[in-house]
Structure formats: structure tokens, C-alpha cells
mmCIF file of C-alpha atoms in Angstrom:
data_model
loop_
_atom_site.group_PDB
_atom_site.id
_atom_site.type_symbol
_atom_site.label_atom_id
_atom_site.label_comp_id
_atom_site.label_asym_id
_atom_site.label_seq_id
_atom_site.Cartn_x
_atom_site.Cartn_y
_atom_site.Cartn_z
ATOM 1 C CA MET A 1098 -49.110 -35.937 161.944
ATOM 2 C CA ASP A 1099 -52.903 -36.239 162.034
ATOM 3 C CA GLU A 1100 -54.572 -39.193 160.319
ATOM 4 C CA VAL A 1101 -58.093 -38.677 158.987
ATOM 5 C CA ASP A 1102 -60.517 -41.611 159.385
ATOM 6 C CA THR A 1103 -63.365 -40.839 156.989
ATOM 7 C CA THR A 1104 -65.416 -43.858 158.101
ATOM 8 C CA LEU A 1105 -65.775 -42.628 161.683
ATOM 9 C CA SER A 1106 -65.416 -38.917 160.822
ATOM 10 C CA ARG A 1107 -62.602 -38.468 163.279
ATOM 11 C CA VAL A 1108 -59.049 -37.199 163.204
ATOM 12 C CA ARG A 1109 -56.449 -39.140 165.153
ATOM 13 C CA GLY A 1110 -53.085 -37.847 166.274
ATOM 14 C CA ARG A 1111 -50.588 -37.562 169.112
ATOM 15 C CA VAL A 1112 -49.197 -34.755 171.192
ATOM 16 C CA THR A 1113 -46.077 -34.877 173.342
ATOM 17 C CA SER A 1114 -46.400 -34.183 177.048
ATOM 18 C CA ARG A 1115 -43.812 -32.185 178.949
ATOM 19 C CA ASP A 1116 -41.855 -35.294 179.993
ATOM 20 C CA GLY A 1117 -41.792 -36.647 176.437
ATOM 21 C CA THR A 1118 -44.689 -39.072 176.806
ATOM 22 C CA PRO A 1119 -46.809 -39.428 173.640
ATOM 23 C CA ILE A 1120 -50.504 -38.862 174.271
ATOM 24 C CA ALA A 1121 -52.949 -40.192 171.670
ATOM 25 C CA TYR A 1122 -56.149 -38.322 170.881
ATOM 26 C CA GLU A 1123 -59.192 -38.350 168.608
ATOM 27 C CA ARG A 1124 -60.912 -35.218 167.295
ATOM 28 C CA TYR A 1125 -64.490 -34.913 166.068
ATOM 29 C CA GLY A 1126 -66.549 -32.061 164.625
ATOM 30 C CA ASP A 1127 -65.854 -28.379 164.189
ATOM 31 C CA GLY A 1128 -66.526 -25.453 166.490
ATOM 32 C CA PRO A 1129 -65.477 -24.300 169.964
ATOM 33 C CA PRO A 1130 -63.054 -26.864 171.450
ATOM 34 C CA VAL A 1131 -64.088 -29.315 174.166
ATOM 35 C CA VAL A 1132 -61.758 -31.909 175.707
ATOM 36 C CA LEU A 1133 -63.239 -35.100 177.163
ATOM 37 C CA VAL A 1134 -61.333 -36.594 180.115
ATOM 38 C CA SER A 1135 -62.163 -40.255 180.675
ATOM 39 C CA GLY A 1136 -62.642 -42.079 183.950
ATOM 40 C CA THR A 1137 -61.436 -45.344 185.447
ATOM 41 C CA LEU A 1138 -60.390 -48.069 182.987
ATOM 42 C CA CYS A 1139 -61.533 -46.007 179.990
ATOM 43 C CA THR A 1140 -59.840 -44.818 176.795
ATOM 44 C CA ALA A 1141 -60.794 -42.317 174.107
ATOM 45 C CA ALA A 1142 -62.825 -45.051 172.433
ATOM 46 C CA GLY A 1143 -65.273 -45.018 175.314
ATOM 47 C CA SER A 1144 -65.922 -41.306 174.731
ATOM 48 C CA ARG A 1145 -66.967 -41.751 171.098
ATOM 49 C CA PRO A 1146 -70.739 -41.905 171.720
ATOM 50 C CA LEU A 1147 -70.727 -38.656 173.715
ATOM 51 C CA ALA A 1148 -68.327 -37.047 171.244
ATOM 52 C CA GLY A 1149 -70.684 -37.971 168.433
ATOM 53 C CA PHE A 1150 -73.578 -36.146 170.061
ATOM 54 C CA LEU A 1151 -71.465 -33.044 170.766
ATOM 55 C CA ALA A 1152 -69.650 -32.896 167.415
ATOM 56 C CA GLY A 1153 -72.495 -31.023 165.738
ATOM 57 C CA ARG A 1154 -71.680 -27.911 167.783
ATOM 58 C CA PHE A 1155 -68.120 -28.398 169.012
ATOM 59 C CA SER A 1156 -64.660 -29.571 168.066
ATOM 60 C CA VAL A 1157 -64.447 -32.485 170.483
ATOM 61 C CA VAL A 1158 -61.107 -33.988 171.506
ATOM 62 C CA ALA A 1159 -61.023 -37.261 173.447
ATOM 63 C CA TYR A 1160 -57.674 -38.690 174.505
ATOM 64 C CA ASP A 1161 -56.101 -41.793 175.981
ATOM 65 C CA ARG A 1162 -54.879 -40.928 179.443
ATOM 66 C CA ARG A 1163 -51.333 -41.956 180.381
ATOM 67 C CA GLY A 1164 -50.874 -45.730 180.376
ATOM 68 C CA ARG A 1165 -53.977 -46.347 178.276
ATOM 69 C CA GLY A 1166 -54.673 -47.122 174.636
ATOM 70 C CA GLY A 1167 -52.236 -45.444 172.272
ATOM 71 C CA SER A 1168 -50.580 -43.231 174.903
ATOM 72 C CA GLY A 1169 -47.234 -43.858 176.577
ATOM 73 C CA ASP A 1170 -46.547 -44.363 180.253
ATOM 74 C CA THR A 1171 -43.236 -42.787 181.233
ATOM 75 C CA GLY A 1172 -42.441 -43.404 184.904
ATOM 76 C CA PRO A 1173 -42.469 -42.668 187.696
ATOM 77 C CA TYR A 1174 -46.135 -41.743 187.847
ATOM 78 C CA ALA A 1175 -47.301 -38.489 189.433
ATOM 79 C CA VAL A 1176 -50.590 -36.626 189.210
ATOM 80 C CA GLU A 1177 -48.584 -33.625 187.994
ATOM 81 C CA ARG A 1178 -47.599 -35.638 184.896
ATOM 82 C CA GLU A 1179 -51.259 -36.311 184.115
ATOM 83 C CA ILE A 1180 -51.986 -32.602 184.472
ATOM 84 C CA GLU A 1181 -49.175 -31.901 182.005
ATOM 85 C CA ASP A 1182 -50.691 -34.481 179.647
ATOM 86 C CA LEU A 1183 -54.035 -32.697 179.797
ATOM 87 C CA ALA A 1184 -52.327 -29.347 179.249
ATOM 88 C CA ALA A 1185 -50.727 -30.715 176.071
ATOM 89 C CA VAL A 1186 -54.104 -31.942 174.820
ATOM 90 C CA VAL A 1187 -55.757 -28.600 175.604
ATOM 91 C CA GLY A 1188 -52.963 -26.881 173.692
ATOM 92 C CA GLU A 1189 -53.724 -29.092 170.701
ATOM 93 C CA ALA A 1190 -57.496 -28.615 171.018
ATOM 94 C CA GLY A 1191 -57.300 -24.830 171.017
ATOM 95 C CA ALA A 1192 -57.135 -21.868 173.357
ATOM 96 C CA GLY A 1193 -59.912 -21.689 175.916
ATOM 97 C CA ALA A 1194 -60.988 -25.296 175.419
ATOM 98 C CA ALA A 1195 -63.751 -26.416 177.734
ATOM 99 C CA LEU A 1196 -63.342 -29.622 179.739
ATOM 100 C CA HIS A 1197 -65.727 -32.432 180.552
ATOM 101 C CA GLY A 1198 -64.572 -35.189 182.875
ATOM 102 C CA THR A 1199 -66.376 -38.372 183.858
ATOM 103 C CA GLY A 1200 -65.686 -40.073 187.189
ATOM 104 C CA THR A 1201 -62.016 -39.789 188.058
ATOM 105 C CA GLY A 1202 -61.580 -37.866 184.813
ATOM 106 C CA GLY A 1203 -63.674 -35.142 186.415
ATOM 107 C CA ALA A 1204 -61.412 -35.136 189.467
ATOM 108 C CA LEU A 1205 -58.391 -34.843 187.164
ATOM 109 C CA ALA A 1206 -59.945 -31.970 185.217
ATOM 110 C CA LEU A 1207 -60.630 -30.059 188.434
ATOM 111 C CA ALA A 1208 -57.127 -30.783 189.750
ATOM 112 C CA ALA A 1209 -55.647 -29.402 186.532
ATOM 113 C CA VAL A 1210 -57.681 -26.199 186.681
ATOM 114 C CA ALA A 1211 -56.838 -25.799 190.377
ATOM 115 C CA ALA A 1212 -53.154 -26.167 189.448
ATOM 116 C CA GLY A 1213 -53.416 -23.263 187.015
ATOM 117 C CA LEU A 1214 -54.377 -24.823 183.671
ATOM 118 C CA SER A 1215 -56.185 -22.156 181.653
ATOM 119 C CA THR A 1216 -59.414 -23.499 180.175
ATOM 120 C CA GLY A 1217 -62.956 -22.543 179.399
ATOM 121 C CA PRO A 1218 -65.873 -23.839 181.478
ATOM 122 C CA VAL A 1219 -65.606 -27.254 183.129
ATOM 123 C CA SER A 1220 -68.259 -29.919 183.572
ATOM 124 C CA VAL A 1221 -67.895 -33.091 185.614
ATOM 125 C CA TYR A 1222 -70.066 -36.163 186.017
ATOM 126 C CA GLU A 1223 -69.890 -37.859 189.412
ATOM 127 C CA PRO A 1224 -66.239 -37.492 190.444
ATOM 128 C CA PRO A 1225 -66.052 -40.221 193.123
ATOM 129 C CA TYR A 1226 -65.088 -37.988 196.033
ATOM 130 C CA SER A 1227 -65.985 -39.932 199.156
ATOM 131 C CA ALA A 1228 -64.451 -42.436 201.521
ATOM 132 C CA GLU A 1229 -66.854 -45.073 200.250
ATOM 133 C CA ALA A 1230 -65.696 -44.610 196.633
ATOM 134 C CA ALA A 1231 -61.957 -44.604 197.257
ATOM 135 C CA LEU A 1232 -60.093 -47.146 195.138
ATOM 136 C CA PRO A 1233 -58.852 -50.287 196.935
ATOM 137 C CA HIS A 1234 -55.319 -48.988 196.492
ATOM 138 C CA GLY A 1235 -53.443 -50.858 199.203
ATOM 139 C CA ARG A 1236 -54.222 -54.442 198.245
ATOM 140 C CA ALA A 1237 -54.583 -53.648 194.540
ATOM 141 C CA ALA A 1238 -51.168 -51.968 194.481
ATOM 142 C CA ALA A 1239 -49.577 -55.040 196.078
ATOM 143 C CA LEU A 1240 -51.125 -57.262 193.415
ATOM 144 C CA LEU A 1241 -49.950 -54.937 190.646
ATOM 145 C CA ASP A 1242 -46.423 -54.950 192.065
ATOM 146 C CA ARG A 1243 -46.455 -58.737 191.709
ATOM 147 C CA GLY A 1244 -47.665 -58.490 188.118
ATOM 148 C CA GLN A 1245 -51.117 -59.844 188.967
ATOM 149 C CA ARG A 1246 -53.160 -57.423 186.884
ATOM 150 C CA GLY A 1247 -56.173 -59.698 186.594
ATOM 151 C CA ALA A 1248 -56.407 -60.151 190.342
ATOM 152 C CA ALA A 1249 -56.041 -56.414 190.926
ATOM 153 C CA LEU A 1250 -58.833 -55.714 188.448
ATOM 154 C CA GLU A 1251 -61.110 -58.284 190.094
ATOM 155 C CA LEU A 1252 -60.442 -56.688 193.477
ATOM 156 C CA PHE A 1253 -61.339 -53.259 192.155
ATOM 157 C CA LEU A 1254 -64.569 -54.488 190.564
ATOM 158 C CA ALA A 1255 -65.515 -56.298 193.773
ATOM 159 C CA GLU A 1256 -64.786 -53.457 196.195
ATOM 160 C CA SER A 1257 -65.374 -50.257 194.235
ATOM 161 C CA ALA A 1258 -68.659 -48.489 194.848
ATOM 162 C CA VAL A 1259 -68.494 -47.235 191.254
ATOM 163 C CA PRO A 1260 -69.982 -49.862 188.897
ATOM 164 C CA VAL A 1261 -67.416 -50.839 186.256
ATOM 165 C CA ALA A 1262 -68.035 -54.083 184.395
ATOM 166 C CA TRP A 1263 -66.388 -53.873 181.011
ATOM 167 C CA PRO A 1264 -64.566 -56.970 179.758
ATOM 168 C CA GLY A 1265 -61.030 -56.872 178.396
ATOM 169 C CA ARG A 1266 -59.719 -54.216 180.789
ATOM 170 C CA GLU A 1267 -56.898 -56.220 182.362
ATOM 171 C CA GLU A 1268 -54.286 -54.346 180.324
ATOM 172 C CA LEU A 1269 -55.466 -51.113 181.974
ATOM 173 C CA ALA A 1270 -55.358 -52.449 185.534
ATOM 174 C CA SER A 1271 -52.060 -50.730 186.316
ATOM 175 C CA THR A 1272 -53.805 -47.367 185.917
ATOM 176 C CA LEU A 1273 -56.081 -48.079 188.898
ATOM 177 C CA ALA A 1274 -53.279 -46.785 191.114
ATOM 178 C CA TYR A 1275 -53.129 -43.620 188.992
ATOM 179 C CA ASP A 1276 -56.807 -42.921 189.588
ATOM 180 C CA HIS A 1277 -56.355 -43.485 193.300
ATOM 181 C CA ALA A 1278 -53.548 -40.908 193.297
ATOM 182 C CA VAL A 1279 -55.815 -38.404 191.519
ATOM 183 C CA LEU A 1280 -58.474 -38.881 194.216
ATOM 184 C CA GLY A 1281 -56.031 -38.621 197.120
ATOM 185 C CA ASP A 1282 -57.767 -39.654 200.344
ATOM 186 C CA GLY A 1283 -61.133 -39.700 198.580
ATOM 187 C CA THR A 1284 -62.571 -36.601 200.249
ATOM 188 C CA VAL A 1285 -63.465 -33.386 198.421
ATOM 189 C CA PRO A 1286 -60.240 -31.293 198.372
ATOM 190 C CA GLU A 1287 -61.993 -28.185 199.634
ATOM 191 C CA ARG A 1288 -59.009 -25.884 200.088
ATOM 192 C CA ARG A 1289 -57.587 -26.597 196.632
ATOM 193 C CA LEU A 1290 -60.879 -26.386 194.755
ATOM 194 C CA ALA A 1291 -61.925 -23.163 196.479
ATOM 195 C CA GLY A 1292 -59.408 -21.439 194.194
ATOM 196 C CA VAL A 1293 -61.089 -22.680 190.978
ATOM 197 C CA HIS A 1294 -62.762 -19.695 189.335
ATOM 198 C CA ALA A 1295 -63.856 -21.312 186.083
ATOM 199 C CA ARG A 1296 -67.563 -21.928 185.598
ATOM 200 C CA VAL A 1297 -68.251 -25.512 186.654
ATOM 201 C CA LEU A 1298 -71.253 -27.778 186.151
ATOM 202 C CA VAL A 1299 -71.466 -30.720 188.557
ATOM 203 C CA VAL A 1300 -73.813 -33.441 187.324
ATOM 204 C CA ASP A 1301 -75.042 -36.607 188.995
ATOM 205 C CA GLY A 1302 -77.623 -39.276 188.256
ATOM 206 C CA GLY A 1303 -80.923 -39.469 190.072
ATOM 207 C CA ALA A 1304 -80.589 -43.261 190.291
ATOM 208 C CA SER A 1305 -76.957 -43.185 191.442
ATOM 209 C CA PRO A 1306 -76.016 -44.235 194.994
ATOM 210 C CA VAL A 1307 -76.749 -41.764 197.784
ATOM 211 C CA TRP A 1308 -73.018 -41.261 198.488
ATOM 212 C CA ALA A 1309 -72.431 -40.147 194.899
ATOM 213 C CA ARG A 1310 -75.217 -37.574 195.033
ATOM 214 C CA ARG A 1311 -74.028 -36.262 198.381
ATOM 215 C CA ALA A 1312 -70.516 -35.924 196.996
ATOM 216 C CA ALA A 1313 -71.828 -33.973 194.007
ATOM 217 C CA ARG A 1314 -73.632 -31.514 196.275
ATOM 218 C CA ALA A 1315 -70.577 -31.144 198.525
ATOM 219 C CA LEU A 1316 -68.387 -30.493 195.487
ATOM 220 C CA THR A 1317 -70.805 -27.856 194.182
ATOM 221 C CA ALA A 1318 -70.753 -26.064 197.529
ATOM 222 C CA VAL A 1319 -66.945 -25.816 197.500
ATOM 223 C CA LEU A 1320 -66.497 -24.448 193.976
ATOM 224 C CA PRO A 1321 -67.014 -20.657 193.761
ATOM 225 C CA ARG A 1322 -68.871 -20.663 190.417
ATOM 226 C CA ALA A 1323 -70.566 -24.046 190.314
ATOM 227 C CA ARG A 1324 -74.025 -25.211 189.339
ATOM 228 C CA HIS A 1325 -75.505 -28.587 190.206
ATOM 229 C CA ARG A 1326 -77.737 -30.714 187.997
ATOM 230 C CA THR A 1327 -79.291 -34.108 188.652
ATOM 231 C CA LEU A 1328 -80.339 -36.207 185.649
ATOM 232 C CA THR A 1329 -83.508 -38.108 186.510
ATOM 233 C CA GLY A 1330 -83.220 -41.864 186.174
ATOM 234 C CA GLN A 1331 -79.515 -41.870 185.304
ATOM 235 C CA THR A 1332 -76.810 -43.884 187.060
ATOM 236 C CA HIS A 1333 -73.010 -43.622 186.979
ATOM 237 C CA GLU A 1334 -73.255 -45.193 183.504
ATOM 238 C CA VAL A 1335 -74.982 -42.088 182.168
ATOM 239 C CA ALA A 1336 -76.602 -42.280 178.729
ATOM 240 C CA PRO A 1337 -74.650 -40.048 176.293
ATOM 241 C CA HIS A 1338 -77.811 -38.832 174.562
ATOM 242 C CA VAL A 1339 -79.154 -37.628 177.916
ATOM 243 C CA LEU A 1340 -75.933 -35.959 179.050
ATOM 244 C CA ALA A 1341 -75.007 -34.291 175.755
ATOM 245 C CA PRO A 1342 -77.779 -31.635 175.590
ATOM 246 C CA VAL A 1343 -77.136 -30.682 179.221
ATOM 247 C CA LEU A 1344 -73.461 -30.133 178.455
ATOM 248 C CA GLU A 1345 -74.279 -28.241 175.278
ATOM 249 C CA ASP A 1346 -76.584 -25.851 177.139
ATOM 250 C CA PHE A 1347 -73.968 -25.247 179.825
ATOM 251 C CA LEU A 1348 -71.051 -24.762 177.440
ATOM 252 C CA THR A 1349 -72.960 -22.259 175.319
ATOM 253 C CA ASP A 1350 -74.344 -20.306 178.294
ATOM 254 C CA ASP A 1351 -72.297 -17.216 179.146
ATOM 255 C CA ARG A 1352 -74.383 -16.136 182.124
ATOM 256 C CA GLU A 1353 -72.448 -15.393 185.296
ATOM 257 C CA THR A 1354 -74.487 -17.652 187.588
ATOM 258 C CA SER A 1355 -73.678 -20.007 190.397
ATOM 259 C CA GLY A 1356 -75.468 -22.388 192.690
ATOM 260 C CA ALA A 1357 -77.959 -25.133 191.901
ATOM 261 C CA VAL A 1358 -80.016 -25.344 188.723
#
């Protein structure tokens, strides 16, 4: 049952994924539904600033991905289970919910739509598709198998090309392997994404590394109905108040356009 938090103006609840795993979510605002899909080492709490900016126009649902925050982690892990988790959240958010994914959350959102999840338009911010941005899965996985979460997290922070520097994330270290699985070999999955016919906005930061911007352009070229937008001066840690109006314009634009903007 939903619990209303009047202090933060959010509704908290849980949905049950297909395999029985509870998935925790937070809902803000009222209007057309939008689901926020978080990236590496993030929970729904990290989406609150962006949700706050969007809640004036949309019903925004942010959720804890499997193995994070208030959500369960039924094994064994498979990307298909995460897609089922997202499907359950979309079902709770409302028919035709739009998606916005950050980092690996963007890769997951696109994988879900490619697998047949019915949604509205999709926006993604810098999905780390590239060999340079692939997670250090081999050594990190070995450390996780030995229960050395702290060491695995340190390895990721040292070797990842995506800047992640939040303290207190050791409890989420086991999900690094999940993000690696979502990314596969790290290259843009051209054949799979060529079948995505939802409107997609691919966004990157003008101050982000060159590899990230190249990946964003390559991703845009593969998707049949994609637009590309670069936010001047932004990095992978994009400012929510800069990103929010761009997403709002895209999600409320019904024009049948594609290509760069």
C-alpha cells in the first residue's frame, strides 16, 4: 500500500516483479507518467532533484533498481529480470509512461523497449556505450565473489571512465556486475536498437569526455526516431535544473521528427 510523505511531497510504495522481487518506488507530482531509471550505484533518492523539477508537469516515478535501496534482489541475476522490474514499475506508473534513463539506466531503458516493453517516448543521458567505458567486470566480479565489496568499488572508481565519487556506496557494489551485464561488451547494440520505434532523445554534456559524446552520436544514428542534444558546459554529472526543461520540451512535443536538434 502507498505511503504518503507530506514533507517531501512524494508517495512511496512497492510493486512486485514477475519473479516475485519487491521493487520500491517513489512518485511525485501529477500529470502524464514518466519513469526515471537510475544509473550506476544510484537509487531513487538520487533522482529526487530531477523529479522535483519535472513534478510540476508530470507524474514522476523513480525506483530502486534490483539490489538497491528498498528493492529485493532475487537471484540469479539476468538483464531480463531487470526488464521485468521496469515493466512492473511502468505498469504502476500508468499506460504509455515515458522513460528517462541516466548512464546505465539509459542502456536499460533502451534494452527494455527493444525487448518489447510498451512505453511513451524515451530519453537517455550518456549511456556509456564504448569499450573505454565498460565496467571492470572481470577483476571486480572476482572481488565480489570473495565478499570484498569495498575493494570492488574502489576498483570501479579507479578504472571507470564515468566519474562516480559518492561516499557510502559499498552496499551497492554488488550491482556493478548487473550494470556490466546491461552494457554487454560495451559497444552500441546496433542490431537490437534498430528495432526501437519509440521517439528517443539522446543527450550528452558538452564538457563530457570525447568518447561519451561520440557514443551519443553513434547511438542516435542507430535509433530510427532519435534526436541528439548536447548541453553546453555539462558533464556526466548533469545539473538537474539544466536537464529538466530539455526533457519537458521533448516529452511534450508530438512532432514526428528524427535526427539531430
